[in-house]
Amino acid sequence: MLSNAMTRPTGPIDPDATPSRMWHFFHPLMIPLLGAGLMLLTSCGNSEESPQQNTTPSTLPQSTITVGFGPSTYINQFENGVKPILEAQGYRVETKTFSQNSMIPAALKEGAIDASVHISTANMIEMNRRLDADMIVWADTPSAPQSLRSLKHQTLDAIQDGMSVGLPNDPVNLERAVRILEDLDWVEIPPDLEIATFHINSVTPKKYALKLVLMDSAQLPRALADLDFAIINGNYVANQGDKISDGLVIEDSPPEHLVKVAIRAVNQDKPWAHDLKAAYESDAFEAYIRSDELFDGFIYPKAWQKESNQTDRSNQSNPDNL
């Protein structure tokens, strides 16, 4: 047996023994066994490390989607109408709410969020220029028009010289608001002004000499009690439980001012981006929006309007459907 073949010391080990003198403690048959043991340990170590060596984060599918919002009802749309669809597909879905919309494009560019739901096409063009960013319109979502509102006056007939009108202070929303006043003949502005660089100095009185008060869009609902009139973005109106349709004047929002879902162009071929787009275009999302009174007065995506018109025409042509 192996134990009998091994040479055993007959006395105490000499601490000063040289390697040549100590070698007789190990039998030559032990060398293959030691080698096999080392090979086994090496093999086990390699098998544990191999997944890390062969797989990099860039090859793994993204399982978390982070979407950024300003303080608005667009996050309600997402949380209740889109997020459940994505979670059912296995995604982990996170939302980030920024105190100011101006913070969101930079966060999207830097990768702090994967998508945003707050920006119009007009604003996106300008922010891409300023930030050297690559944001693109990725999907439509129900968009809230601006409205002219007042707590002090019940009709437009109350307007007089010197009255105060609150307006958003960012160029894009300011231009929208002033267009409403222009349509009322209260003010006038030169034609062909750039939306992204619109300035209050471009506005001159027409029928009335008004006091135009600029402030952050989100502050206008709270300031309305101190103003004669204010033009407020529709998402803030809906967010405080009021109806957009109760405004004295409702904006006929041009396409460039409708809110869009935005992502970076570099991500447009990613599976998560296509799943996000599909969720916003789904029948389930449309059904949720149409069933919630919070979104009364919102401007629906054109695709929804076409489907609604086709259904109406089908019902008219086939009385059995009525």
PDB file of C-alpha atoms in Angstrom:
ATOM      1  CA  MET A   1       0.000   0.000   0.000  1.00  0.00           C
ATOM      2  CA  LEU A   2       0.982   3.588  -0.474  1.00  0.00           C
ATOM      3  CA  SER A   3       1.326   4.209   3.275  1.00  0.00           C
ATOM      4  CA  ASN A   4       3.818   1.308   3.550  1.00  0.00           C
ATOM      5  CA  ALA A   5       5.836   2.602   0.627  1.00  0.00           C
ATOM      6  CA  MET A   6       6.350   6.010   2.184  1.00  0.00           C
ATOM      7  CA  THR A   7       9.572   6.617   4.088  1.00  0.00           C
ATOM      8  CA  ARG A   8       8.878   7.783   7.636  1.00  0.00           C
ATOM      9  CA  PRO A   9      11.373   9.611   9.833  1.00  0.00           C
ATOM     10  CA  THR A  10      12.623   7.544  12.768  1.00  0.00           C
ATOM     11  CA  GLY A  11      13.521  10.513  14.952  1.00  0.00           C
ATOM     12  CA  PRO A  12      12.813  14.185  15.476  1.00  0.00           C
ATOM     13  CA  ILE A  13      12.928  16.448  12.399  1.00  0.00           C
ATOM     14  CA  ASP A  14      16.101  18.449  12.134  1.00  0.00           C
ATOM     15  CA  PRO A  15      15.122  22.133  11.702  1.00  0.00           C
ATOM     16  CA  ASP A  16      18.379  22.741   9.920  1.00  0.00           C
ATOM     17  CA  ALA A  17      17.749  20.013   7.383  1.00  0.00           C
ATOM     18  CA  THR A  18      18.394  21.078   3.792  1.00  0.00           C
ATOM     19  CA  PRO A  19      15.868  20.392   1.017  1.00  0.00           C
ATOM     20  CA  SER A  20      17.972  17.499  -0.196  1.00  0.00           C
ATOM     21  CA  ARG A  21      17.852  15.916   3.203  1.00  0.00           C
ATOM     22  CA  MET A  22      14.080  16.544   3.664  1.00  0.00           C
ATOM     23  CA  TRP A  23      13.043  15.240   0.238  1.00  0.00           C
ATOM     24  CA  HIS A  24      13.077  11.661   1.476  1.00  0.00           C
ATOM     25  CA  PHE A  25       9.896  12.443   3.473  1.00  0.00           C
ATOM     26  CA  PHE A  26       7.848  12.462   0.199  1.00  0.00           C
ATOM     27  CA  HIS A  27       7.413   9.374  -1.874  1.00  0.00           C
ATOM     28  CA  PRO A  28       7.579   9.825  -5.680  1.00  0.00           C
ATOM     29  CA  LEU A  29       4.036   8.466  -5.998  1.00  0.00           C
ATOM     30  CA  MET A  30       2.721  11.608  -4.256  1.00  0.00           C
ATOM     31  CA  ILE A  31       3.844  13.902  -7.061  1.00  0.00           C
ATOM     32  CA  PRO A  32       1.082  12.886  -9.568  1.00  0.00           C
ATOM     33  CA  LEU A  33      -1.511  13.182  -6.817  1.00  0.00           C
ATOM     34  CA  LEU A  34      -0.387  16.684  -5.914  1.00  0.00           C
ATOM     35  CA  GLY A  35      -0.421  17.678  -9.590  1.00  0.00           C
ATOM     36  CA  ALA A  36      -3.961  16.369 -10.059  1.00  0.00           C
ATOM     37  CA  GLY A  37      -5.108  18.328  -7.023  1.00  0.00           C
ATOM     38  CA  LEU A  38      -3.634  21.559  -8.356  1.00  0.00           C
ATOM     39  CA  MET A  39      -5.296  21.003 -11.737  1.00  0.00           C
ATOM     40  CA  LEU A  40      -8.671  20.435 -10.047  1.00  0.00           C
ATOM     41  CA  LEU A  41      -8.385  23.670  -8.029  1.00  0.00           C
ATOM     42  CA  THR A  42      -7.395  25.602 -11.144  1.00  0.00           C
ATOM     43  CA  SER A  43     -10.311  24.151 -13.106  1.00  0.00           C
ATOM     44  CA  CYS A  44     -12.813  25.100 -10.386  1.00  0.00           C
ATOM     45  CA  GLY A  45     -11.467  28.617 -10.192  1.00  0.00           C
ATOM     46  CA  ASN A  46     -11.701  29.079 -13.944  1.00  0.00           C
ATOM     47  CA  SER A  47     -15.261  27.738 -14.079  1.00  0.00           C
ATOM     48  CA  GLU A  48     -16.384  30.364 -11.542  1.00  0.00           C
ATOM     49  CA  GLU A  49     -14.709  33.242 -13.376  1.00  0.00           C
ATOM     50  CA  SER A  50     -15.636  32.259 -16.926  1.00  0.00           C
ATOM     51  CA  PRO A  51     -19.081  33.938 -16.975  1.00  0.00           C
ATOM     52  CA  GLN A  52     -17.484  37.256 -15.956  1.00  0.00           C
ATOM     53  CA  GLN A  53     -14.761  36.881 -18.565  1.00  0.00           C
ATOM     54  CA  ASN A  54     -17.124  36.022 -21.420  1.00  0.00           C
ATOM     55  CA  THR A  55     -19.992  38.449 -20.637  1.00  0.00           C
ATOM     56  CA  THR A  56     -19.861  42.241 -20.563  1.00  0.00           C
ATOM     57  CA  PRO A  57     -22.650  44.671 -19.565  1.00  0.00           C
ATOM     58  CA  SER A  58     -22.919  45.895 -23.143  1.00  0.00           C
ATOM     59  CA  THR A  59     -24.048  42.444 -24.319  1.00  0.00           C
ATOM     60  CA  LEU A  60     -26.721  42.018 -21.666  1.00  0.00           C
ATOM     61  CA  PRO A  61     -30.264  43.190 -22.426  1.00  0.00           C
ATOM     62  CA  GLN A  62     -31.310  46.213 -20.392  1.00  0.00           C
ATOM     63  CA  SER A  63     -33.804  45.180 -17.726  1.00  0.00           C
ATOM     64  CA  THR A  64     -34.413  48.575 -16.056  1.00  0.00           C
ATOM     65  CA  ILE A  65     -36.065  51.580 -17.716  1.00  0.00           C
ATOM     66  CA  THR A  66     -35.845  54.972 -16.009  1.00  0.00           C
ATOM     67  CA  VAL A  67     -38.147  57.736 -17.240  1.00  0.00           C
ATOM     68  CA  GLY A  68     -37.932  61.410 -16.267  1.00  0.00           C
ATOM     69  CA  PHE A  69     -40.803  63.849 -15.723  1.00  0.00           C
ATOM     70  CA  GLY A  70     -41.462  67.352 -14.512  1.00  0.00           C
ATOM     71  CA  PRO A  71     -44.189  68.034 -11.937  1.00  0.00           C
ATOM     72  CA  SER A  72     -47.166  67.179 -14.134  1.00  0.00           C
ATOM     73  CA  THR A  73     -49.908  64.700 -14.990  1.00  0.00           C
ATOM     74  CA  TYR A  74     -47.664  63.025 -17.554  1.00  0.00           C
ATOM     75  CA  ILE A  75     -46.255  60.917 -14.743  1.00  0.00           C
ATOM     76  CA  ASN A  76     -49.832  59.828 -13.910  1.00  0.00           C
ATOM     77  CA  GLN A  77     -50.271  58.713 -17.503  1.00  0.00           C
ATOM     78  CA  PHE A  78     -47.092  56.688 -17.296  1.00  0.00           C
ATOM     79  CA  GLU A  79     -47.527  55.170 -13.836  1.00  0.00           C
ATOM     80  CA  ASN A  80     -51.077  53.962 -14.497  1.00  0.00           C
ATOM     81  CA  GLY A  81     -51.105  53.347 -18.242  1.00  0.00           C
ATOM     82  CA  VAL A  82     -47.595  52.444 -19.434  1.00  0.00           C
ATOM     83  CA  LYS A  83     -45.608  51.149 -16.471  1.00  0.00           C
ATOM     84  CA  PRO A  84     -47.883  48.101 -15.892  1.00  0.00           C
ATOM     85  CA  ILE A  85     -47.381  47.026 -19.512  1.00  0.00           C
ATOM     86  CA  LEU A  86     -43.593  47.194 -19.211  1.00  0.00           C
ATOM     87  CA  GLU A  87     -43.555  45.436 -15.842  1.00  0.00           C
ATOM     88  CA  ALA A  88     -45.644  42.608 -17.293  1.00  0.00           C
ATOM     89  CA  GLN A  89     -42.839  42.153 -19.837  1.00  0.00           C
ATOM     90  CA  GLY A  90     -40.311  41.728 -17.037  1.00  0.00           C
ATOM     91  CA  TYR A  91     -38.831  45.218 -16.880  1.00  0.00           C
ATOM     92  CA  ARG A  92     -37.991  47.020 -13.674  1.00  0.00           C
ATOM     93  CA  VAL A  93     -39.439  50.496 -14.197  1.00  0.00           C
ATOM     94  CA  GLU A  94     -38.290  53.596 -12.305  1.00  0.00           C
ATOM     95  CA  THR A  95     -39.419  57.220 -12.518  1.00  0.00           C
ATOM     96  CA  LYS A  96     -37.633  60.431 -11.587  1.00  0.00           C
ATOM     97  CA  THR A  97     -39.488  63.692 -11.067  1.00  0.00           C
ATOM     98  CA  PHE A  98     -37.473  66.870 -11.558  1.00  0.00           C
ATOM     99  CA  SER A  99     -38.471  70.114  -9.863  1.00  0.00           C
ATOM    100  CA  GLN A 100     -37.918  72.023 -13.112  1.00  0.00           C
ATOM    101  CA  ASN A 101     -38.377  70.850 -16.694  1.00  0.00           C
ATOM    102  CA  SER A 102     -35.145  72.572 -17.703  1.00  0.00           C
ATOM    103  CA  MET A 103     -33.177  69.947 -15.751  1.00  0.00           C
ATOM    104  CA  ILE A 104     -34.516  66.982 -17.728  1.00  0.00           C
ATOM    105  CA  PRO A 105     -32.707  67.271 -21.113  1.00  0.00           C
ATOM    106  CA  ALA A 106     -29.289  67.298 -19.436  1.00  0.00           C
ATOM    107  CA  ALA A 107     -30.241  64.250 -17.369  1.00  0.00           C
ATOM    108  CA  LEU A 108     -31.268  62.423 -20.547  1.00  0.00           C
ATOM    109  CA  LYS A 109     -28.032  63.343 -22.303  1.00  0.00           C
ATOM    110  CA  GLU A 110     -25.924  62.194 -19.342  1.00  0.00           C
ATOM    111  CA  GLY A 111     -27.751  58.866 -19.066  1.00  0.00           C
ATOM    112  CA  ALA A 112     -29.345  59.530 -15.662  1.00  0.00           C
ATOM    113  CA  ILE A 113     -32.664  58.669 -17.340  1.00  0.00           C
ATOM    114  CA  ASP A 114     -33.451  56.596 -20.429  1.00  0.00           C
ATOM    115  CA  ALA A 115     -36.447  58.589 -21.655  1.00  0.00           C
ATOM    116  CA  SER A 116     -38.397  61.731 -20.819  1.00  0.00           C
ATOM    117  CA  VAL A 117     -42.022  62.782 -21.142  1.00  0.00           C
ATOM    118  CA  HIS A 118     -42.120  66.559 -20.901  1.00  0.00           C
ATOM    119  CA  ILE A 119     -40.737  68.162 -24.019  1.00  0.00           C
ATOM    120  CA  SER A 120     -42.227  69.488 -27.249  1.00  0.00           C
ATOM    121  CA  THR A 121     -40.611  69.229 -30.649  1.00  0.00           C
ATOM    122  CA  ALA A 122     -39.907  72.975 -30.667  1.00  0.00           C
ATOM    123  CA  ASN A 123     -38.199  72.829 -27.289  1.00  0.00           C
ATOM    124  CA  MET A 124     -36.288  69.669 -28.190  1.00  0.00           C
ATOM    125  CA  ILE A 125     -34.691  71.296 -31.215  1.00  0.00           C
ATOM    126  CA  GLU A 126     -33.426  74.173 -29.100  1.00  0.00           C
ATOM    127  CA  MET A 127     -32.170  71.975 -26.254  1.00  0.00           C
ATOM    128  CA  ASN A 128     -30.308  69.712 -28.675  1.00  0.00           C
ATOM    129  CA  ARG A 129     -28.562  72.814 -29.996  1.00  0.00           C
ATOM    130  CA  ARG A 130     -27.681  74.153 -26.558  1.00  0.00           C
ATOM    131  CA  LEU A 131     -26.502  70.857 -25.075  1.00  0.00           C
ATOM    132  CA  ASP A 132     -25.084  69.269 -28.224  1.00  0.00           C
ATOM    133  CA  ALA A 133     -27.489  66.431 -27.469  1.00  0.00           C
ATOM    134  CA  ASP A 134     -29.163  63.795 -29.657  1.00  0.00           C
ATOM    135  CA  MET A 135     -32.740  63.711 -28.316  1.00  0.00           C
ATOM    136  CA  ILE A 136     -35.370  62.463 -30.753  1.00  0.00           C
ATOM    137  CA  VAL A 137     -39.161  62.220 -30.688  1.00  0.00           C
ATOM    138  CA  TRP A 138     -39.941  58.593 -29.898  1.00  0.00           C
ATOM    139  CA  ALA A 139     -43.666  58.382 -29.187  1.00  0.00           C
ATOM    140  CA  ASP A 140     -46.802  60.486 -28.811  1.00  0.00           C
ATOM    141  CA  THR A 141     -48.730  60.943 -25.596  1.00  0.00           C
ATOM    142  CA  PRO A 142     -51.921  62.869 -24.798  1.00  0.00           C
ATOM    143  CA  SER A 143     -50.844  66.491 -24.525  1.00  0.00           C
ATOM    144  CA  ALA A 144     -52.451  69.285 -22.495  1.00  0.00           C
ATOM    145  CA  PRO A 145     -53.156  72.652 -24.167  1.00  0.00           C
ATOM    146  CA  GLN A 146     -52.623  75.972 -22.445  1.00  0.00           C
ATOM    147  CA  SER A 147     -55.648  77.949 -21.295  1.00  0.00           C
ATOM    148  CA  LEU A 148     -56.359  81.519 -20.259  1.00  0.00           C
ATOM    149  CA  ARG A 149     -57.815  81.449 -16.743  1.00  0.00           C
ATOM    150  CA  SER A 150     -58.955  83.806 -13.996  1.00  0.00           C
ATOM    151  CA  LEU A 151     -60.270  83.628 -10.440  1.00  0.00           C
ATOM    152  CA  LYS A 152     -61.247  87.297 -10.366  1.00  0.00           C
ATOM    153  CA  HIS A 153     -63.121  87.599 -13.667  1.00  0.00           C
ATOM    154  CA  GLN A 154     -65.791  85.392 -15.193  1.00  0.00           C
ATOM    155  CA  THR A 155     -65.553  86.602 -18.802  1.00  0.00           C
ATOM    156  CA  LEU A 156     -63.090  88.205 -21.182  1.00  0.00           C
ATOM    157  CA  ASP A 157     -65.235  91.333 -21.215  1.00  0.00           C
ATOM    158  CA  ALA A 158     -63.687  92.333 -17.887  1.00  0.00           C
ATOM    159  CA  ILE A 159     -60.333  93.150 -19.489  1.00  0.00           C
ATOM    160  CA  GLN A 160     -59.044  96.691 -19.004  1.00  0.00           C
ATOM    161  CA  ASP A 161     -55.816  98.643 -19.348  1.00  0.00           C
ATOM    162  CA  GLY A 162     -53.385  97.972 -16.547  1.00  0.00           C
ATOM    163  CA  MET A 163     -54.627  94.492 -15.684  1.00  0.00           C
ATOM    164  CA  SER A 164     -52.048  91.812 -14.909  1.00  0.00           C
ATOM    165  CA  VAL A 165     -51.595  88.695 -17.019  1.00  0.00           C
ATOM    166  CA  GLY A 166     -49.306  85.919 -15.823  1.00  0.00           C
ATOM    167  CA  LEU A 167     -47.221  84.160 -18.465  1.00  0.00           C
ATOM    168  CA  PRO A 168     -44.633  81.331 -18.485  1.00  0.00           C
ATOM    169  CA  ASN A 169     -41.066  82.632 -18.456  1.00  0.00           C
ATOM    170  CA  ASP A 170     -39.412  80.046 -20.720  1.00  0.00           C
ATOM    171  CA  PRO A 171     -39.240  81.034 -24.417  1.00  0.00           C
ATOM    172  CA  VAL A 172     -41.224  78.108 -25.853  1.00  0.00           C
ATOM    173  CA  ASN A 173     -44.199  78.299 -23.481  1.00  0.00           C
ATOM    174  CA  LEU A 174     -44.077  82.089 -23.499  1.00  0.00           C
ATOM    175  CA  GLU A 175     -44.444  82.152 -27.273  1.00  0.00           C
ATOM    176  CA  ARG A 176     -47.449  79.830 -27.020  1.00  0.00           C
ATOM    177  CA  ALA A 177     -49.089  82.023 -24.394  1.00  0.00           C
ATOM    178  CA  VAL A 178     -48.537  85.266 -26.248  1.00  0.00           C
ATOM    179  CA  ARG A 179     -50.119  83.742 -29.353  1.00  0.00           C
ATOM    180  CA  ILE A 180     -53.322  83.345 -27.328  1.00  0.00           C
ATOM    181  CA  LEU A 181     -53.219  87.042 -26.386  1.00  0.00           C
ATOM    182  CA  GLU A 182     -52.476  87.926 -30.007  1.00  0.00           C
ATOM    183  CA  ASP A 183     -55.541  85.998 -31.191  1.00  0.00           C
ATOM    184  CA  LEU A 184     -57.620  88.071 -28.744  1.00  0.00           C
ATOM    185  CA  ASP A 185     -56.131  91.289 -30.178  1.00  0.00           C
ATOM    186  CA  TRP A 186     -54.858  92.213 -26.732  1.00  0.00           C
ATOM    187  CA  VAL A 187     -51.216  92.367 -27.937  1.00  0.00           C
ATOM    188  CA  GLU A 188     -49.265  92.089 -31.154  1.00  0.00           C
ATOM    189  CA  ILE A 189     -45.936  90.542 -32.095  1.00  0.00           C
ATOM    190  CA  PRO A 190     -43.805  90.703 -35.237  1.00  0.00           C
ATOM    191  CA  PRO A 191     -44.196  87.803 -37.684  1.00  0.00           C
ATOM    192  CA  ASP A 192     -41.617  85.039 -38.159  1.00  0.00           C
ATOM    193  CA  LEU A 193     -40.081  85.183 -34.707  1.00  0.00           C
ATOM    194  CA  GLU A 194     -37.911  82.246 -33.599  1.00  0.00           C
ATOM    195  CA  ILE A 195     -39.780  80.167 -31.016  1.00  0.00           C
ATOM    196  CA  ALA A 196     -36.685  79.064 -29.121  1.00  0.00           C
ATOM    197  CA  THR A 197     -35.417  82.626 -28.636  1.00  0.00           C
ATOM    198  CA  PHE A 198     -38.764  84.345 -28.116  1.00  0.00           C
ATOM    199  CA  HIS A 199     -38.543  87.292 -25.708  1.00  0.00           C
ATOM    200  CA  ILE A 200     -41.157  89.383 -23.943  1.00  0.00           C
ATOM    201  CA  ASN A 201     -39.600  92.516 -25.449  1.00  0.00           C
ATOM    202  CA  SER A 202     -41.057  91.414 -28.792  1.00  0.00           C
ATOM    203  CA  VAL A 203     -44.577  91.963 -27.452  1.00  0.00           C
ATOM    204  CA  THR A 204     -46.295  95.333 -27.844  1.00  0.00           C
ATOM    205  CA  PRO A 205     -49.776  96.482 -26.720  1.00  0.00           C
ATOM    206  CA  LYS A 206     -52.648  96.441 -29.182  1.00  0.00           C
ATOM    207  CA  LYS A 207     -56.122  96.934 -27.735  1.00  0.00           C
ATOM    208  CA  TYR A 208     -54.948  97.068 -24.118  1.00  0.00           C
ATOM    209  CA  ALA A 209     -51.870  98.145 -22.199  1.00  0.00           C
ATOM    210  CA  LEU A 210     -51.415  95.141 -19.949  1.00  0.00           C
ATOM    211  CA  LYS A 211     -48.953  94.278 -17.211  1.00  0.00           C
ATOM    212  CA  LEU A 212     -47.329  91.043 -18.364  1.00  0.00           C
ATOM    213  CA  VAL A 213     -45.915  89.089 -15.410  1.00  0.00           C
ATOM    214  CA  LEU A 214     -43.414  86.320 -16.167  1.00  0.00           C
ATOM    215  CA  MET A 215     -42.801  83.370 -13.834  1.00  0.00           C
ATOM    216  CA  ASP A 216     -42.026  79.674 -13.884  1.00  0.00           C
ATOM    217  CA  SER A 217     -44.864  77.687 -15.458  1.00  0.00           C
ATOM    218  CA  ALA A 218     -45.327  75.569 -12.338  1.00  0.00           C
ATOM    219  CA  GLN A 219     -45.830  78.686 -10.181  1.00  0.00           C
ATOM    220  CA  LEU A 220     -48.653  80.189 -12.237  1.00  0.00           C
ATOM    221  CA  PRO A 221     -51.518  78.121 -10.741  1.00  0.00           C
ATOM    222  CA  ARG A 222     -50.565  79.260  -7.228  1.00  0.00           C
ATOM    223  CA  ALA A 223     -50.123  82.871  -8.333  1.00  0.00           C
ATOM    224  CA  LEU A 224     -53.476  83.029 -10.154  1.00  0.00           C
ATOM    225  CA  ALA A 225     -55.281  84.501  -7.134  1.00  0.00           C
ATOM    226  CA  ASP A 226     -52.985  87.541  -7.240  1.00  0.00           C
ATOM    227  CA  LEU A 227     -53.351  88.090 -10.986  1.00  0.00           C
ATOM    228  CA  ASP A 228     -56.223  89.228 -13.151  1.00  0.00           C
ATOM    229  CA  PHE A 229     -55.554  86.526 -15.733  1.00  0.00           C
ATOM    230  CA  ALA A 230     -52.930  83.883 -16.373  1.00  0.00           C
ATOM    231  CA  ILE A 231     -52.130  81.478 -19.167  1.00  0.00           C
ATOM    232  CA  ILE A 232     -51.385  78.111 -17.592  1.00  0.00           C
ATOM    233  CA  ASN A 233     -50.070  74.899 -19.113  1.00  0.00           C
ATOM    234  CA  GLY A 234     -52.812  72.286 -19.175  1.00  0.00           C
ATOM    235  CA  ASN A 235     -50.945  69.611 -17.248  1.00  0.00           C
ATOM    236  CA  TYR A 236     -50.776  71.928 -14.218  1.00  0.00           C
ATOM    237  CA  VAL A 237     -54.482  72.657 -14.513  1.00  0.00           C
ATOM    238  CA  ALA A 238     -55.333  68.958 -14.563  1.00  0.00           C
ATOM    239  CA  ASN A 239     -52.830  68.201 -11.805  1.00  0.00           C
ATOM    240  CA  GLN A 240     -54.717  70.396  -9.340  1.00  0.00           C
ATOM    241  CA  GLY A 241     -58.030  68.778 -10.218  1.00  0.00           C
ATOM    242  CA  ASP A 242     -59.456  71.474 -12.500  1.00  0.00           C
ATOM    243  CA  LYS A 243     -60.831  70.944 -15.984  1.00  0.00           C
ATOM    244  CA  ILE A 244     -58.975  72.398 -18.921  1.00  0.00           C
ATOM    245  CA  SER A 245     -62.313  73.026 -20.614  1.00  0.00           C
ATOM    246  CA  ASP A 246     -63.255  75.509 -17.851  1.00  0.00           C
ATOM    247  CA  GLY A 247     -60.699  78.009 -19.136  1.00  0.00           C
ATOM    248  CA  LEU A 248     -61.829  81.274 -20.704  1.00  0.00           C
ATOM    249  CA  VAL A 249     -59.777  80.477 -23.816  1.00  0.00           C
ATOM    250  CA  ILE A 250     -58.311  77.097 -24.793  1.00  0.00           C
ATOM    251  CA  GLU A 251     -55.190  76.959 -26.931  1.00  0.00           C
ATOM    252  CA  ASP A 252     -55.422  75.325 -30.350  1.00  0.00           C
ATOM    253  CA  SER A 253     -51.997  73.759 -29.846  1.00  0.00           C
ATOM    254  CA  PRO A 254     -49.844  73.546 -32.992  1.00  0.00           C
ATOM    255  CA  PRO A 255     -48.029  70.235 -33.565  1.00  0.00           C
ATOM    256  CA  GLU A 256     -44.617  71.625 -32.579  1.00  0.00           C
ATOM    257  CA  HIS A 257     -45.928  72.370 -29.077  1.00  0.00           C
ATOM    258  CA  LEU A 258     -47.405  68.959 -28.263  1.00  0.00           C
ATOM    259  CA  VAL A 259     -45.592  66.972 -25.570  1.00  0.00           C
ATOM    260  CA  LYS A 260     -43.599  63.983 -26.789  1.00  0.00           C
ATOM    261  CA  VAL A 261     -41.810  60.955 -25.394  1.00  0.00           C
ATOM    262  CA  ALA A 262     -38.098  61.506 -26.045  1.00  0.00           C
ATOM    263  CA  ILE A 263     -35.053  59.239 -26.023  1.00  0.00           C
ATOM    264  CA  ARG A 264     -31.482  59.568 -27.257  1.00  0.00           C
ATOM    265  CA  ALA A 265     -30.941  58.667 -30.908  1.00  0.00           C
ATOM    266  CA  VAL A 266     -28.179  56.256 -29.913  1.00  0.00           C
ATOM    267  CA  ASN A 267     -30.783  54.095 -28.129  1.00  0.00           C
ATOM    268  CA  GLN A 268     -33.410  53.869 -30.851  1.00  0.00           C
ATOM    269  CA  ASP A 269     -32.504  50.290 -31.806  1.00  0.00           C
ATOM    270  CA  LYS A 270     -32.499  48.963 -28.246  1.00  0.00           C
ATOM    271  CA  PRO A 271     -35.229  46.410 -27.366  1.00  0.00           C
ATOM    272  CA  TRP A 272     -36.355  48.405 -24.318  1.00  0.00           C
ATOM    273  CA  ALA A 273     -36.910  51.483 -26.506  1.00  0.00           C
ATOM    274  CA  HIS A 274     -39.180  49.557 -28.869  1.00  0.00           C
ATOM    275  CA  ASP A 275     -41.093  48.092 -25.932  1.00  0.00           C
ATOM    276  CA  LEU A 276     -41.550  51.583 -24.458  1.00  0.00           C
ATOM    277  CA  LYS A 277     -42.862  52.884 -27.783  1.00  0.00           C
ATOM    278  CA  ALA A 278     -45.206  49.925 -28.168  1.00  0.00           C
ATOM    279  CA  ALA A 279     -46.612  50.504 -24.685  1.00  0.00           C
ATOM    280  CA  TYR A 280     -47.444  54.140 -25.494  1.00  0.00           C
ATOM    281  CA  GLU A 281     -49.095  53.024 -28.747  1.00  0.00           C
ATOM    282  CA  SER A 282     -51.047  50.157 -27.163  1.00  0.00           C
ATOM    283  CA  ASP A 283     -54.810  49.819 -26.983  1.00  0.00           C
ATOM    284  CA  ALA A 284     -54.505  49.357 -23.228  1.00  0.00           C
ATOM    285  CA  PHE A 285     -52.903  52.775 -22.764  1.00  0.00           C
ATOM    286  CA  GLU A 286     -55.488  54.481 -24.957  1.00  0.00           C
ATOM    287  CA  ALA A 287     -58.323  52.800 -23.049  1.00  0.00           C
ATOM    288  CA  TYR A 288     -56.886  53.992 -19.741  1.00  0.00           C
ATOM    289  CA  ILE A 289     -56.557  57.608 -20.898  1.00  0.00           C
ATOM    290  CA  ARG A 290     -60.075  57.721 -22.322  1.00  0.00           C
ATOM    291  CA  SER A 291     -61.513  56.278 -19.104  1.00  0.00           C
ATOM    292  CA  ASP A 292     -59.893  58.797 -16.723  1.00  0.00           C
ATOM    293  CA  GLU A 293     -61.591  62.184 -16.321  1.00  0.00           C
ATOM    294  CA  LEU A 294     -58.246  63.683 -15.313  1.00  0.00           C
ATOM    295  CA  PHE A 295     -57.340  63.833 -19.005  1.00  0.00           C
ATOM    296  CA  ASP A 296     -60.506  65.498 -20.264  1.00  0.00           C
ATOM    297  CA  GLY A 297     -59.493  68.283 -22.617  1.00  0.00           C
ATOM    298  CA  PHE A 298     -56.135  66.748 -23.515  1.00  0.00           C
ATOM    299  CA  ILE A 299     -55.153  66.551 -27.168  1.00  0.00           C
ATOM    300  CA  TYR A 300     -54.994  62.904 -28.172  1.00  0.00           C
ATOM    301  CA  PRO A 301     -52.363  61.490 -30.548  1.00  0.00           C
ATOM    302  CA  LYS A 302     -53.422  61.661 -34.184  1.00  0.00           C
ATOM    303  CA  ALA A 303     -53.420  57.876 -34.460  1.00  0.00           C
ATOM    304  CA  TRP A 304     -56.160  57.704 -31.823  1.00  0.00           C
ATOM    305  CA  GLN A 305     -58.205  60.355 -33.582  1.00  0.00           C
ATOM    306  CA  LYS A 306     -58.001  58.461 -36.885  1.00  0.00           C
ATOM    307  CA  GLU A 307     -59.083  55.213 -35.232  1.00  0.00           C
ATOM    308  CA  SER A 308     -61.994  57.014 -33.570  1.00  0.00           C
ATOM    309  CA  ASN A 309     -63.106  58.539 -36.872  1.00  0.00           C
ATOM    310  CA  GLN A 310     -62.884  55.178 -38.622  1.00  0.00           C
ATOM    311  CA  THR A 311     -65.035  53.610 -35.914  1.00  0.00           C
ATOM    312  CA  ASP A 312     -67.600  56.391 -36.216  1.00  0.00           C
ATOM    313  CA  ARG A 313     -67.776  55.984 -40.002  1.00  0.00           C
ATOM    314  CA  SER A 314     -68.107  52.215 -39.611  1.00  0.00           C
ATOM    315  CA  ASN A 315     -70.975  52.635 -37.183  1.00  0.00           C
ATOM    316  CA  GLN A 316     -72.724  55.096 -39.501  1.00  0.00           C
ATOM    317  CA  SER A 317     -72.455  52.748 -42.482  1.00  0.00           C
ATOM    318  CA  ASN A 318     -73.598  49.693 -40.509  1.00  0.00           C
ATOM    319  CA  PRO A 319     -76.665  50.383 -38.316  1.00  0.00           C
ATOM    320  CA  ASP A 320     -76.265  46.973 -36.669  1.00  0.00           C
ATOM    321  CA  ASN A 321     -73.211  48.360 -34.868  1.00  0.00           C
ATOM    322  CA  LEU A 322     -75.217  51.092 -33.212  1.00  0.00           C
TER     323      LEU A 322
END
